[in-house]
Short mmCIF file of C-alpha atoms and ligand atoms in Angstrom, two decimals:
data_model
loop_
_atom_site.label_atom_id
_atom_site.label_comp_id
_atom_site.label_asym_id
_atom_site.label_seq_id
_atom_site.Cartn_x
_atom_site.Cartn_y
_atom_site.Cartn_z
CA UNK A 1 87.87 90.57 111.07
CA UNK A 2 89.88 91.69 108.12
CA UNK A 3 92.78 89.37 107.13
CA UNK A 4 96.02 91.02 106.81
CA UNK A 5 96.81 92.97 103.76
CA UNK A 6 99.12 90.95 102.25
CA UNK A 7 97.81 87.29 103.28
CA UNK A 8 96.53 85.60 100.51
CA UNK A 9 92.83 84.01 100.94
CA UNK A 10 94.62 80.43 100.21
CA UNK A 11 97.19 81.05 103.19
CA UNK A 12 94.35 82.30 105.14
CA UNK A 13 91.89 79.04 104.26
CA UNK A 14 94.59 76.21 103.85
CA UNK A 15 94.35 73.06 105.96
CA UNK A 16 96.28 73.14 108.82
CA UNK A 17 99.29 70.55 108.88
CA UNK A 18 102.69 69.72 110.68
CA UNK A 19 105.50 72.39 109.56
CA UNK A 20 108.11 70.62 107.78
CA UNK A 21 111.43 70.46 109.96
CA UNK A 22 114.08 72.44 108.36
CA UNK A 23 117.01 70.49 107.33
CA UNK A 24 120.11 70.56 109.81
CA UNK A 25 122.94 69.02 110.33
CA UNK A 26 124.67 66.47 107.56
CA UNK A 27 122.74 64.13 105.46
CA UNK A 28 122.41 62.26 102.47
CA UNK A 29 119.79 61.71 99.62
CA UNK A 30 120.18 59.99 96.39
CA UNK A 31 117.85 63.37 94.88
CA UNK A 32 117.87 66.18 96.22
CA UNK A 33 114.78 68.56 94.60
CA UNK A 34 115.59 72.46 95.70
CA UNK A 35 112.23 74.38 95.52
CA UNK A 36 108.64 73.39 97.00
CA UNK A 37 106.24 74.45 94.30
CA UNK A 38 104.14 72.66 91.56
CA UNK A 39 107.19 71.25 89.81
CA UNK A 40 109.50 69.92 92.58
CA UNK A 41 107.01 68.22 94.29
CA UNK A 42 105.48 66.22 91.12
CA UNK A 43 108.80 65.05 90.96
CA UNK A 44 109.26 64.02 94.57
CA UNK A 45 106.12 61.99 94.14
CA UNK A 46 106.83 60.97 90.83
CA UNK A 47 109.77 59.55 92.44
CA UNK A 48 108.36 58.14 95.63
CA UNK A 49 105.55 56.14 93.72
CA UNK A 50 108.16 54.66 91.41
CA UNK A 51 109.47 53.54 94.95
CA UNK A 52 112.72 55.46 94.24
CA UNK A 53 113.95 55.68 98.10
CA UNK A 54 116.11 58.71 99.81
CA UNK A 55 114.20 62.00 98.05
CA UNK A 56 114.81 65.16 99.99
CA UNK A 57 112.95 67.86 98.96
CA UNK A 58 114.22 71.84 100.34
CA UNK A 59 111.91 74.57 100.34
CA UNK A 60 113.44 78.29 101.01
CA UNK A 61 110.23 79.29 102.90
CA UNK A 62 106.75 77.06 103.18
CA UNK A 63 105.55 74.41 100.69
CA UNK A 64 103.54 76.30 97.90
CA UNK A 65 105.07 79.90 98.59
CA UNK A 66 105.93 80.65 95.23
CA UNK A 67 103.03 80.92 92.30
CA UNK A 68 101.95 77.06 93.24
CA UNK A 69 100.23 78.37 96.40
CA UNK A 70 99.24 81.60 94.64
CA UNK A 71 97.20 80.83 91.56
CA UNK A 72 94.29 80.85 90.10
CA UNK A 73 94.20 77.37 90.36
CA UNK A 74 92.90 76.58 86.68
CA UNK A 75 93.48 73.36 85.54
CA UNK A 76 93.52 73.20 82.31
CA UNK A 77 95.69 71.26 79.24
CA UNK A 78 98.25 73.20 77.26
CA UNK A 79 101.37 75.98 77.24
CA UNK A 80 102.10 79.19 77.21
CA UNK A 81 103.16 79.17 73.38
CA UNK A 82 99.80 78.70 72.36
CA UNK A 83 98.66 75.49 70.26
CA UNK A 84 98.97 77.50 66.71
CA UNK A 85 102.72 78.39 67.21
CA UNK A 86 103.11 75.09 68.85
CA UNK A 87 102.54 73.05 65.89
CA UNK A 88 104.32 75.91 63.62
CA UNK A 89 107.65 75.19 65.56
CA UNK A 90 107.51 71.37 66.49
CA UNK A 91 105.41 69.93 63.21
CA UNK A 92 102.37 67.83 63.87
CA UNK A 93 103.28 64.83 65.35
CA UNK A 94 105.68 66.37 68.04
CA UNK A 95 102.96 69.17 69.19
CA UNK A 96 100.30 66.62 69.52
CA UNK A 97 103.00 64.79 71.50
CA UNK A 98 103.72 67.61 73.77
CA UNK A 99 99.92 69.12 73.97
CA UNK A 100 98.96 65.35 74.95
CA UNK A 101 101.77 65.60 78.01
CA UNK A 102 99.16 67.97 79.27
CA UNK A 103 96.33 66.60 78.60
CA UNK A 104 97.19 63.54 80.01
CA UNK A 105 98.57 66.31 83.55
CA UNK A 106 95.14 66.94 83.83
CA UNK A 107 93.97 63.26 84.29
CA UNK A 108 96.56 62.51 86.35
CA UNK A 109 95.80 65.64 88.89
CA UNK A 110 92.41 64.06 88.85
CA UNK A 111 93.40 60.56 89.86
CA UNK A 112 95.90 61.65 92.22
CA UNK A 113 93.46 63.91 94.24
CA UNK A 114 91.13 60.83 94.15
CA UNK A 115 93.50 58.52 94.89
CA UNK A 116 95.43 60.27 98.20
CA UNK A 117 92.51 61.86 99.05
CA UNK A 118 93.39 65.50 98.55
CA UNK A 119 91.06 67.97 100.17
CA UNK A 120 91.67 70.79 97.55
CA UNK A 121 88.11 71.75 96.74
CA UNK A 122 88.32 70.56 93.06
CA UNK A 123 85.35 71.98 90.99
CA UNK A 124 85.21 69.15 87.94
CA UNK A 125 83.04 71.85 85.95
CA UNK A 126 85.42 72.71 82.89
CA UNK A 127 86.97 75.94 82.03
CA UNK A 128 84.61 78.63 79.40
CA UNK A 129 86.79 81.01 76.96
CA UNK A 130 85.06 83.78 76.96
CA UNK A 131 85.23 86.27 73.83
CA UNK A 132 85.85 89.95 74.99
CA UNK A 133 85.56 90.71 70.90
CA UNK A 134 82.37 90.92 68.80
CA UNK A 135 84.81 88.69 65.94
CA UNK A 136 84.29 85.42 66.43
CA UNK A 137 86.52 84.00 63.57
CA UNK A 138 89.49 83.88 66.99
CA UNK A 139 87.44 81.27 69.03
CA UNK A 140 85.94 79.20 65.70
CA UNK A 141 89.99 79.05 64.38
CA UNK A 142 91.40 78.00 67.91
CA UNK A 143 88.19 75.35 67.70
CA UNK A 144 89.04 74.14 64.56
CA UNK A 145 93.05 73.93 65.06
CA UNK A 146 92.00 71.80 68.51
CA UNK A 147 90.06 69.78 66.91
CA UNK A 148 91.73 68.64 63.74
CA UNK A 149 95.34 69.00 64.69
CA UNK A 150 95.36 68.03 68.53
CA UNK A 151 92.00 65.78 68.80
CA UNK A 152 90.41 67.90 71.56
CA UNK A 153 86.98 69.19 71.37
CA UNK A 154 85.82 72.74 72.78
CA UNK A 155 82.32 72.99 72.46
CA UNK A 156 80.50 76.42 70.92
CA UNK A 157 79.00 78.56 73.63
CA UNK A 158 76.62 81.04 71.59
CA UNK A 159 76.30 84.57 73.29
CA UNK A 160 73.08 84.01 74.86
CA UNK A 161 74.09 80.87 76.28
CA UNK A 162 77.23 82.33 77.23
CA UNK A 163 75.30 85.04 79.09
CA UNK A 164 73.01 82.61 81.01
CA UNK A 165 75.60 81.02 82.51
CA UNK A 166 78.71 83.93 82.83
CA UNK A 167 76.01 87.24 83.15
CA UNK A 168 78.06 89.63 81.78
CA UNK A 169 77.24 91.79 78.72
CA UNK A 170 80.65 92.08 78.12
CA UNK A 171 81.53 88.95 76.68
CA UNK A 172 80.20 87.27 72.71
CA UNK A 173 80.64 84.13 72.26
CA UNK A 174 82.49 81.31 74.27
CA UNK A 175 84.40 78.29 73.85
CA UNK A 176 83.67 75.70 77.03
CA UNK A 177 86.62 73.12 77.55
CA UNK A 178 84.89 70.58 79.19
CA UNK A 179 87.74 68.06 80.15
CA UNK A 180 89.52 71.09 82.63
CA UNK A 181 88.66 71.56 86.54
CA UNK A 182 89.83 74.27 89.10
CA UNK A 183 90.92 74.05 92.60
CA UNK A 184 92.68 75.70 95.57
CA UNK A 185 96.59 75.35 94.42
CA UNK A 186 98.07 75.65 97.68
CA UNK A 187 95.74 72.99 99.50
CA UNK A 188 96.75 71.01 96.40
CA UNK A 189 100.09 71.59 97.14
CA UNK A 190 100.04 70.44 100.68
CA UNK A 191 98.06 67.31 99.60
CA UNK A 192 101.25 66.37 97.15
CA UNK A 193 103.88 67.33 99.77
CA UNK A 194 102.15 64.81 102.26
CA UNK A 195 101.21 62.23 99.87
CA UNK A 196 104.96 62.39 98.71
CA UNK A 197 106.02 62.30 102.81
CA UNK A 198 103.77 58.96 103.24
CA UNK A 199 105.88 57.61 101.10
CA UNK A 200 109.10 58.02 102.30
CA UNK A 201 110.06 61.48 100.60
CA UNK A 202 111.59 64.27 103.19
CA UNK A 203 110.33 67.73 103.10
CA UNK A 204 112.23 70.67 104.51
CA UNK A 205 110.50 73.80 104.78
CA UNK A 206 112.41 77.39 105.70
CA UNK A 207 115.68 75.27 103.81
CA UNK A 208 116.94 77.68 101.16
CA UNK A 209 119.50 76.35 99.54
CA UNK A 210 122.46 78.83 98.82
CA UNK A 211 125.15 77.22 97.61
CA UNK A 212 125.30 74.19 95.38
CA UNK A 213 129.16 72.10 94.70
CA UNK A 214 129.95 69.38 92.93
CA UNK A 215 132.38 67.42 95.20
CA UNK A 216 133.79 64.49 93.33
CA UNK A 217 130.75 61.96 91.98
CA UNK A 218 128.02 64.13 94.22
CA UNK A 219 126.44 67.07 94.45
CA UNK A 220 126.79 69.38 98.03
CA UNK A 221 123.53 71.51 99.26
CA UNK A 222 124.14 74.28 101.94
CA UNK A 223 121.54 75.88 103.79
CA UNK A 224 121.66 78.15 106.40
CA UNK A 225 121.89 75.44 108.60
CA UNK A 226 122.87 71.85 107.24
CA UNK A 227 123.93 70.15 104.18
CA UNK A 228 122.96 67.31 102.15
CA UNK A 229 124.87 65.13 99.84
CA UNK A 230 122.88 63.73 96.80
CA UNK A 231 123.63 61.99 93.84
CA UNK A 232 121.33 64.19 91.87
CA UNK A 233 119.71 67.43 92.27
CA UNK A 234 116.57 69.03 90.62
CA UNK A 235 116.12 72.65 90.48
CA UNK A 236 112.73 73.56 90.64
CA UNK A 237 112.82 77.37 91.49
CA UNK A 238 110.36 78.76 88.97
CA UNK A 239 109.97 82.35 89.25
CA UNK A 240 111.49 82.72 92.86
CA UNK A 241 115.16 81.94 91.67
CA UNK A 242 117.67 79.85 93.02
CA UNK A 243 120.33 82.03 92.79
CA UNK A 244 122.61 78.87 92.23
CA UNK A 245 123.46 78.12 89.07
CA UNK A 246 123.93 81.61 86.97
CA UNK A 247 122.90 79.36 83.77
CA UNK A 248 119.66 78.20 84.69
CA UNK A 249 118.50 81.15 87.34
CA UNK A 250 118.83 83.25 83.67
CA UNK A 251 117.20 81.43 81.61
CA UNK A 252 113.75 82.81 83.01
CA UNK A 253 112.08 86.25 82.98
CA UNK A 254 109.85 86.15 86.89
CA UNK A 255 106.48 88.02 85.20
CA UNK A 256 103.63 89.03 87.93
CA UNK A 257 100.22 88.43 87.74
CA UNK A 258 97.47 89.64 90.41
CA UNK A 259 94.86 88.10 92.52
CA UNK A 260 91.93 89.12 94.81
CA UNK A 261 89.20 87.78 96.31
CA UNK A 262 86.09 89.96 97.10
CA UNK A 263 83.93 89.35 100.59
CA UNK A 264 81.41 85.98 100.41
CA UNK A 265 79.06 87.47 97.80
CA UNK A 266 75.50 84.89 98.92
CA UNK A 267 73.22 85.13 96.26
CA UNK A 268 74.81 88.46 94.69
CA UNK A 269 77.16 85.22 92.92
CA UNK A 270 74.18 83.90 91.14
CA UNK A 271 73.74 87.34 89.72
CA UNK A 272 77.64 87.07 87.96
CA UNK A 273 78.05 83.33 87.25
CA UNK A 274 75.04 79.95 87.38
CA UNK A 275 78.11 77.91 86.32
CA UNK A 276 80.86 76.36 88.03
CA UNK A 277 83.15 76.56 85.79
CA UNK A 278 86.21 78.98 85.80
CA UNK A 279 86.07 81.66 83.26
CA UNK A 280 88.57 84.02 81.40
CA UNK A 281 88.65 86.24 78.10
CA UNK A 282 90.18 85.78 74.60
CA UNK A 283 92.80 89.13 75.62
CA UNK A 284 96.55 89.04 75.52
CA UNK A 285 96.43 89.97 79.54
CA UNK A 286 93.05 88.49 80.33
CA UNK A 287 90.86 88.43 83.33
CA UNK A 288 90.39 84.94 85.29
CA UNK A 289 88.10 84.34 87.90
CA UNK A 290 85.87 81.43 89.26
CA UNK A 291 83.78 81.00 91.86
CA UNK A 292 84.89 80.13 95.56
CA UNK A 293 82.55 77.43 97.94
CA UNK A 294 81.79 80.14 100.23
CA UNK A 295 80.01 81.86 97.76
CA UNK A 296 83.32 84.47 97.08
CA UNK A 297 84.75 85.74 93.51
CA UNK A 298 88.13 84.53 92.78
CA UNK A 299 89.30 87.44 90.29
CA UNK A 300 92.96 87.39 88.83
CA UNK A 301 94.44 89.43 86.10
CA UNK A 302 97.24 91.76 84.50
CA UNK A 303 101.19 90.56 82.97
CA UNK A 304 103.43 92.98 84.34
CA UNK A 305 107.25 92.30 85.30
CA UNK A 306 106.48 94.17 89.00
CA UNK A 307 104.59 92.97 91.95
CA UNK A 308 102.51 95.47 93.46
CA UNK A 309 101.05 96.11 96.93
CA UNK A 310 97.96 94.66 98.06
CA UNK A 311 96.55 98.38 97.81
CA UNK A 312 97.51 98.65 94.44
CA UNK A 313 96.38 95.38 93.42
CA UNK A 314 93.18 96.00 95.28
CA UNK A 315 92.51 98.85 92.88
CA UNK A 316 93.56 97.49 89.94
CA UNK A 317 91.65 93.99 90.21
CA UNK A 318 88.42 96.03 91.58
CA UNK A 319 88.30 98.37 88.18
CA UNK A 320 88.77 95.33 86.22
CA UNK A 321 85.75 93.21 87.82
CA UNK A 322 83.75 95.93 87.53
CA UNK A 323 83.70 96.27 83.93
CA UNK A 324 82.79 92.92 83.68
CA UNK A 325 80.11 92.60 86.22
CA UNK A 326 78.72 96.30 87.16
CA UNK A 327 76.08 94.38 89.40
CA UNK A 328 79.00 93.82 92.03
CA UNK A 329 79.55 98.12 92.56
CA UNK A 330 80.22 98.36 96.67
CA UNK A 331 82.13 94.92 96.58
CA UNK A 332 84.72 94.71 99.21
CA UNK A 333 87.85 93.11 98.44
CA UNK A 334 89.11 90.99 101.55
CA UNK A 335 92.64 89.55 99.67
CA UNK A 336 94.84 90.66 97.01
CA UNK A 337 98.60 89.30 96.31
CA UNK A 338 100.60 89.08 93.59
CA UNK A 339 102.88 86.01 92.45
CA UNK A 340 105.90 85.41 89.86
CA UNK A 341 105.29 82.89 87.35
CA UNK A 342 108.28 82.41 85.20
CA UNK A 343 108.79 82.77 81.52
CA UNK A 344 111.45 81.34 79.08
CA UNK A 345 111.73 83.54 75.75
CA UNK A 346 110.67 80.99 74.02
CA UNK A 347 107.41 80.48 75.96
CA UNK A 348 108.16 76.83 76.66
CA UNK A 349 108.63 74.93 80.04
CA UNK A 350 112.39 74.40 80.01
CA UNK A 351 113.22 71.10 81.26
CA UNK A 352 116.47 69.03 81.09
CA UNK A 353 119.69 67.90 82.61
CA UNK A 354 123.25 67.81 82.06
CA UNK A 355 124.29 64.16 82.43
CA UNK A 356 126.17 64.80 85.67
CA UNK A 357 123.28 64.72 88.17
CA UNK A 358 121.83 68.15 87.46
CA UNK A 359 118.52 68.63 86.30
CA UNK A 360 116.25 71.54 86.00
CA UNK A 361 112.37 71.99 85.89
CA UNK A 362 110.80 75.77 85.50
CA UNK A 363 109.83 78.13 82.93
CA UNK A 364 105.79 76.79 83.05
CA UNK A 365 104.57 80.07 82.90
CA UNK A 366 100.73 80.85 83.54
CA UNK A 367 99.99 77.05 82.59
CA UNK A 368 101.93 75.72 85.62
CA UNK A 369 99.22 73.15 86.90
CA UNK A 370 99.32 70.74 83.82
CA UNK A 371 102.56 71.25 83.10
CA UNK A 372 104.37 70.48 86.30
CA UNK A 373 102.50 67.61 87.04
CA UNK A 374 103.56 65.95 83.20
CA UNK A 375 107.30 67.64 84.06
CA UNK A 376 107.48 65.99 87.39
CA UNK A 377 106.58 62.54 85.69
CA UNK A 378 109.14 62.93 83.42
CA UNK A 379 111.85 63.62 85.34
CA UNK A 380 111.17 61.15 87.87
CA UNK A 381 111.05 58.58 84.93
CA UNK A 382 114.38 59.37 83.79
CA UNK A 383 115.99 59.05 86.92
CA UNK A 384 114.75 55.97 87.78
CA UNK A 385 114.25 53.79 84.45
CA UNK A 386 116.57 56.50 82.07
CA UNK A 387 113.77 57.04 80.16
CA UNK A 388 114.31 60.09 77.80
CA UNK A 389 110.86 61.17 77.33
CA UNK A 390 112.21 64.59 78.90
CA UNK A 391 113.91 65.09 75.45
CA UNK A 392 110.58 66.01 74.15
CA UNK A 393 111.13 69.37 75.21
CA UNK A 394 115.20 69.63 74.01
CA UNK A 395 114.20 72.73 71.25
CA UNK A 396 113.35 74.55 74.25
CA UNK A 397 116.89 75.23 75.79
CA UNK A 398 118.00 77.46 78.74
CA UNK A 399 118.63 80.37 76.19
CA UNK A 400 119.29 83.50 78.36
CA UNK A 401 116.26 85.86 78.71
CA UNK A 402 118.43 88.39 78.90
CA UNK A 403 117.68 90.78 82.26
CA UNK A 404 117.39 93.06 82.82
CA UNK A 405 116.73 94.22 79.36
CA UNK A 406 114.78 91.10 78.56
CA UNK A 407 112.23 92.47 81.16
CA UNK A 408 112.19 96.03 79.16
CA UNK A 409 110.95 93.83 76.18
CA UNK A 410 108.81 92.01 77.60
CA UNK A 411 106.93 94.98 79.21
CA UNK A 412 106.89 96.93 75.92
CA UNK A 413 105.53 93.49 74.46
CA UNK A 414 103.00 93.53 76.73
CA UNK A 415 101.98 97.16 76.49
CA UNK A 416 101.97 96.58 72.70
CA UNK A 417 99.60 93.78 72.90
CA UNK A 418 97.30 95.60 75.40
CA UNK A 419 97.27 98.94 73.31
CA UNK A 420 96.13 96.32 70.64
CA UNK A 421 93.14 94.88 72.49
CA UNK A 422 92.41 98.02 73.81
CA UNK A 423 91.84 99.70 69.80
CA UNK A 424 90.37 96.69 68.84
CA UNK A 425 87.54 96.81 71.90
CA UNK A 426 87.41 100.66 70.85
CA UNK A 427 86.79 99.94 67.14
CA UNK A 428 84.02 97.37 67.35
CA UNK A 429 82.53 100.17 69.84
C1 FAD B 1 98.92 84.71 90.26
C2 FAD B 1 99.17 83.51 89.39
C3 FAD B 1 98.11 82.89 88.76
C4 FAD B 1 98.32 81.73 88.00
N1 FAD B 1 97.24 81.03 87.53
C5 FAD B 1 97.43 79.80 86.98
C6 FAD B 1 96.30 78.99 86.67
O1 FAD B 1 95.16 79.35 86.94
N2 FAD B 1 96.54 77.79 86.06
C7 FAD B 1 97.81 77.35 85.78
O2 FAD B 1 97.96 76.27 85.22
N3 FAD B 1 98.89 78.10 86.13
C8 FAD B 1 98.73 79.28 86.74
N4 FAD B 1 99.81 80.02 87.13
C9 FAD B 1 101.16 79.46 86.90
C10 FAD B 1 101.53 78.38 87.90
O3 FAD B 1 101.16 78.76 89.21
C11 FAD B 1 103.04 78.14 87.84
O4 FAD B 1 103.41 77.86 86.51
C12 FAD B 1 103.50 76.97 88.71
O5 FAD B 1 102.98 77.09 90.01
C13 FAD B 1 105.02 76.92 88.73
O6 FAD B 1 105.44 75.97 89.69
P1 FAD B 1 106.97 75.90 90.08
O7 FAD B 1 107.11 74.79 91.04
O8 FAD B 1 107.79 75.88 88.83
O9 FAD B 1 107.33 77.30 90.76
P2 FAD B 1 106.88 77.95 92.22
O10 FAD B 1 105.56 77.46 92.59
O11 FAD B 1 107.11 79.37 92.07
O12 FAD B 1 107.90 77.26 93.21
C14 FAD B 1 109.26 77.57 93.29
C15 FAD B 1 109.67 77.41 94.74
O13 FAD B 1 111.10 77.41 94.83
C16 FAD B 1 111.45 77.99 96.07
N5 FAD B 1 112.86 78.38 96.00
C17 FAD B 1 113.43 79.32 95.19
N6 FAD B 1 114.76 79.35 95.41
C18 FAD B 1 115.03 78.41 96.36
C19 FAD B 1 116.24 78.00 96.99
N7 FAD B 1 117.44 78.54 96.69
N8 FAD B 1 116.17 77.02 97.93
C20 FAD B 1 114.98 76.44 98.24
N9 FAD B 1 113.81 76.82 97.66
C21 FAD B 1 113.84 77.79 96.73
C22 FAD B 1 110.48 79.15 96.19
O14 FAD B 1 110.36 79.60 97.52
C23 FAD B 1 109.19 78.53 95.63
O15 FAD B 1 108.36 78.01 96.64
C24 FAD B 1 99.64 81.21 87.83
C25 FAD B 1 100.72 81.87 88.44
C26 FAD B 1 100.50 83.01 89.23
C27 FAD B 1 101.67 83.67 89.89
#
């Protein structure tokens, strides 16, 4: 039976599990974290395992509805700026700092899905950079800035090893990060919401939260139909804004990306990938996929500042795979969806508060798995102990992206960068 057109094949393949009661009526909560996605609920548990008591977490719609339950579920260390401009901007000490926050987010997912037991069908097989160019002087300088300047090691992948393992003749050489894993985000996602519920923290599902007041030394959450009052509050809205507080709903551009997920491909998989590891190009918008355990292709691609229909994702995605692995022609596509991942100008996650309770957590772009989890640890650290290890990210401020002509830039930003890939693929013929 074919799923429906807009179901995503992680909605469709999720474990099952106990709605979370929307909130109604009054209540109270010493925190009070408005969004269910990567970043609020790293801070719920963040919170919870410091044994921080009365967390209420509000989710407008289901745990993992935004990009957290829509990804492509790479795991992998780093930020959207990019290591090079990262160490331009912050100096060396401070980007190692940061890029280790990361780092360290990807040992931590690791222990945590070990440790609660989180059935999210983590692949522990590394992540391969593959080079869409014939110039390999872009993968030996992002090699050689890892190693020296942030102490981590991607390993060489020469094209014919490349090709044993991702057979494609489209790709040169590779970079393999070995110390990188991928899973299915929104089974992830449920694991963290239930490992944060074990211990004490209370999840509200279908609980958007429209209006947020400070009344006297707390903070006053209305949804549709209850309220909560809470000493502090952490918005956590990513790219499906809060629409709550005008300052930090516009600090963020929401930028789509697309997924699909062709029929279970047997032993036509073999024929694309004899890896497990996730794979995507050296390309400003590049092409991700990895494989899935029933023997499907996980294929995600494309920046744009629209989502798109299923159809039109459908056809997009199929074009794309097809360049890459011709041996797939006749593939059916049984999902395609698009999510919003959100951007800050400045490429940066934007993380902070304002002293009076209010704290924010979003702007973790396509690098949301990492990030969130060292954001959510973090924030629950300064809350509890005051520790200001949040500071780290100050330089990156809620500046306004400025929509809706900061989405005009961006798109002729992105077209600019794709023309530029494009004439570069058409010049080395
Ligand atoms: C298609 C796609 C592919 C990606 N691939 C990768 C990848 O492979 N690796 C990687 O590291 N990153 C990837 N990312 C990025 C990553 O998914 C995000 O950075 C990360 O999930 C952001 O988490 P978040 O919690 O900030 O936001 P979201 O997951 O978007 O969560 C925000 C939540 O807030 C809720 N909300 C909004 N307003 C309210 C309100 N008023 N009241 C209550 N709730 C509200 C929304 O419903 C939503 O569930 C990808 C993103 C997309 C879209």
């Amino acid at each position: 039976m074919q799923p429906p057109a807009d179901e995503s094949y992680y909605r469709a393949t999720a474990a099952p599990y106990e709605p979370y009661v929307p909130l109604r009526g009054s209540h109270e909560a010493r925190v009070a974290i408005v969004g269910g996605g990567f970043a609020g609920l790293n801070t719920a548990l963040g919170l919870a395992e410091r044994g921080w008591p009365d967390v209420a977490v509000l989710e407008r719609e289901r745990i993992g509805h935004g990009a957290s339950g829509r990804n492509g579920g790479f795991v992998f260390a780093g930020y959207s700026l990019g290591e090079q401009a990262l160490l331009a901007q912050r100096g060396e000490a401070q980007a190692h700092a940061l890029f280790g926050l990361t780092v360290e987010g990807v040992h931590r997912i690791r222990r945590r899905i070990a440790e609660y037991g989180i059935a999210c069908g983590a692949v522990d097989a590394g992540v391969i950079w593959a080079n869409w160019f014939r110039d390999p002087e872009v993968l030996r300088r992002r090699q050689r800035l890892l190693a020296e300047r942030y102490g981590v090691a991607w390993e060489w992948l020469p094209e014919a090893q490349l090709r044993e393992m991702v057979r494609s003749a489209r790709y040169h050489d590779g970079l393999f990060e070995r110390d990188a894993l991928h899973l299915h985000p929104l089974d992830y996602a449920l694991g963290l919401a239930q490992a944060a519920a074990a211990r004490g923290v209370r999840l509200h599902e279908h609980s958007g939260v429209r209006r947020l007041k400070r009344e006297g030394a707390h903070w006053r959450i209305e949804t549709a139909e209850g309220t909560l009052r809470a000493e502090q509050v952490v918005l956590a809205c990513g790219g499906y804004l809060a629409g709550l507080e005008r300052r930090i709903d516009r600090a963020v551009l929401p930028i789509a990306t697309y997924v699909v997920v062709t029929e279970p491909l047997n032993e036509r998989l073999e024929a694309c990938l004899a890896t497990r590891a996730a794979v995507y190009d050296t390309r400003f918008a590049f092409d991700y996929y990895r494989p899935l355990p029933d023997t499907r292709l996980l294929w995600g691609g494309r920046v744009s500042i629209r989502e798109r229909s299923p159809q039109a994702v459908r056809r997009l995605l199929r074009r794309d795979l097809l360049r890459v692995f011709p041996q797939l022609e006749g593939v059916r596509i049984d999902y395609a969806w698009s999510g919003l991942m959100s951007y800050a100008r400045h490429l940066m996650p934007q993380l902070g508060g304002r002293g009076n309770g209010l704290w924010w957590a979003q702007a973790f772009g396509g690098h949301g798995l990492s990030s969130t989890c060292a954001a959510g640890e973090l924030l629950a650290a300064a809350i509890v102990e005051g520790d200001e290890g949040w500071r780290q990210f100050a330089a990156y401020g809620l500046e306004s992206a400025w929509r809706p002509f900061g989405f005009l830039a961006a798109q002729a930003g992105y077209w600019r960068a794709e023309f530029n890939d494009w004439l570069k693929t058409r010049l080395e013929g």
